[in-house]
Amino acid sequence: MITNRAQIARHHLANQSTPAYSLIRKVCACGKASSAKQLVQHDKCAACALAAVRDAIMPGDFAKLQHMLGAVQQYPKSKWGWRNYFAAGSGQQHEAMRRLVVAGLATAGRAANEMTYFHATRLGCKATGLNAAGIKRAMEDAS
Ligand SMILES: [Zn+2]
């Protein structure tokens, strides 16, 4: 009886070790632990990946992204993502939008009357601090 119990226990532990293997934690260059999957895909933890994206754009660009999503202080955070468009004319506004597109934070939509409508991507929503519900809202508004 005792032997059987020990065998059952060992078998149980072996089963548990399998899913744990795919969740092995590794460490990003910043010292923060991250999942091995995240590091293989992005070479850095989620926080560092977002920081790299923010470094690729100008400070004023990020404010435009926030405006695009209504992710500004005058609205409660639970409402962020209630809109997802930015009508850019030519010149500085358009250049800012192009940088957001290159950084993967926005995409260009339809053009009308010398204006181009830009929409935040899922990554853009995440960079702006939207929660899952806000991202869903914003993605629906962009389509
Ligand atoms: Zn990191």
PDB file of C-alpha atoms in Angstrom, residues 66-85 125 130-131 133-142:
ATOM      1  CA  GLN A  66      -3.265  60.183 -25.802  1.00  0.00           C
ATOM      2  CA  HIS A  67      -5.548  62.785 -27.394  1.00  0.00           C
ATOM      3  CA  MET A  68      -6.365  60.295 -30.178  1.00  0.00           C
ATOM      4  CA  LEU A  69      -7.679  57.845 -27.575  1.00  0.00           C
ATOM      5  CA  GLY A  70      -9.266  60.367 -25.250  1.00  0.00           C
ATOM      6  CA  ALA A  71      -6.744  59.165 -22.695  1.00  0.00           C
ATOM      7  CA  VAL A  72      -6.336  62.526 -21.021  1.00  0.00           C
ATOM      8  CA  GLN A  73      -6.864  63.689 -17.465  1.00  0.00           C
ATOM      9  CA  GLN A  74     -10.181  65.390 -18.168  1.00  0.00           C
ATOM     10  CA  TYR A  75     -11.758  61.947 -18.650  1.00  0.00           C
ATOM     11  CA  PRO A  76     -11.793  59.181 -16.019  1.00  0.00           C
ATOM     12  CA  LYS A  77      -9.391  56.364 -16.853  1.00  0.00           C
ATOM     13  CA  SER A  78     -12.334  53.934 -17.119  1.00  0.00           C
ATOM     14  CA  LYS A  79     -13.557  55.922 -20.157  1.00  0.00           C
ATOM     15  CA  TRP A  80     -10.231  55.987 -22.024  1.00  0.00           C
ATOM     16  CA  GLY A  81     -10.457  54.564 -25.524  1.00  0.00           C
ATOM     17  CA  TRP A  82     -13.919  56.147 -26.022  1.00  0.00           C
ATOM     18  CA  ARG A  83     -12.519  57.588 -29.249  1.00  0.00           C
ATOM     19  CA  ASN A  84      -9.764  56.430 -31.560  1.00  0.00           C
ATOM     20  CA  TYR A  85      -8.990  58.830 -34.342  1.00  0.00           C
ATOM     21  CA  CYS A 125      -3.502  51.606 -26.641  1.00  0.00           C
ATOM     22  CA  LEU A 130      -5.638  51.670 -21.549  1.00  0.00           C
ATOM     23  CA  ASN A 131      -7.019  48.630 -19.749  1.00  0.00           C
ATOM     24  CA  ALA A 133     -11.934  47.126 -21.833  1.00  0.00           C
ATOM     25  CA  GLY A 134     -10.513  50.416 -23.111  1.00  0.00           C
ATOM     26  CA  ILE A 135      -8.458  48.639 -25.792  1.00  0.00           C
ATOM     27  CA  LYS A 136     -11.556  46.717 -26.931  1.00  0.00           C
ATOM     28  CA  ARG A 137     -13.530  49.964 -27.108  1.00  0.00           C
ATOM     29  CA  ALA A 138     -10.780  51.727 -29.040  1.00  0.00           C
ATOM     30  CA  MET A 139     -10.338  48.857 -31.512  1.00  0.00           C
ATOM     31  CA  GLU A 140     -14.075  48.861 -32.261  1.00  0.00           C
ATOM     32  CA  ASP A 141     -14.061  52.614 -32.849  1.00  0.00           C
ATOM     33  CA  ALA A 142     -11.146  52.330 -35.276  1.00  0.00           C
TER      34      ALA A 142
END
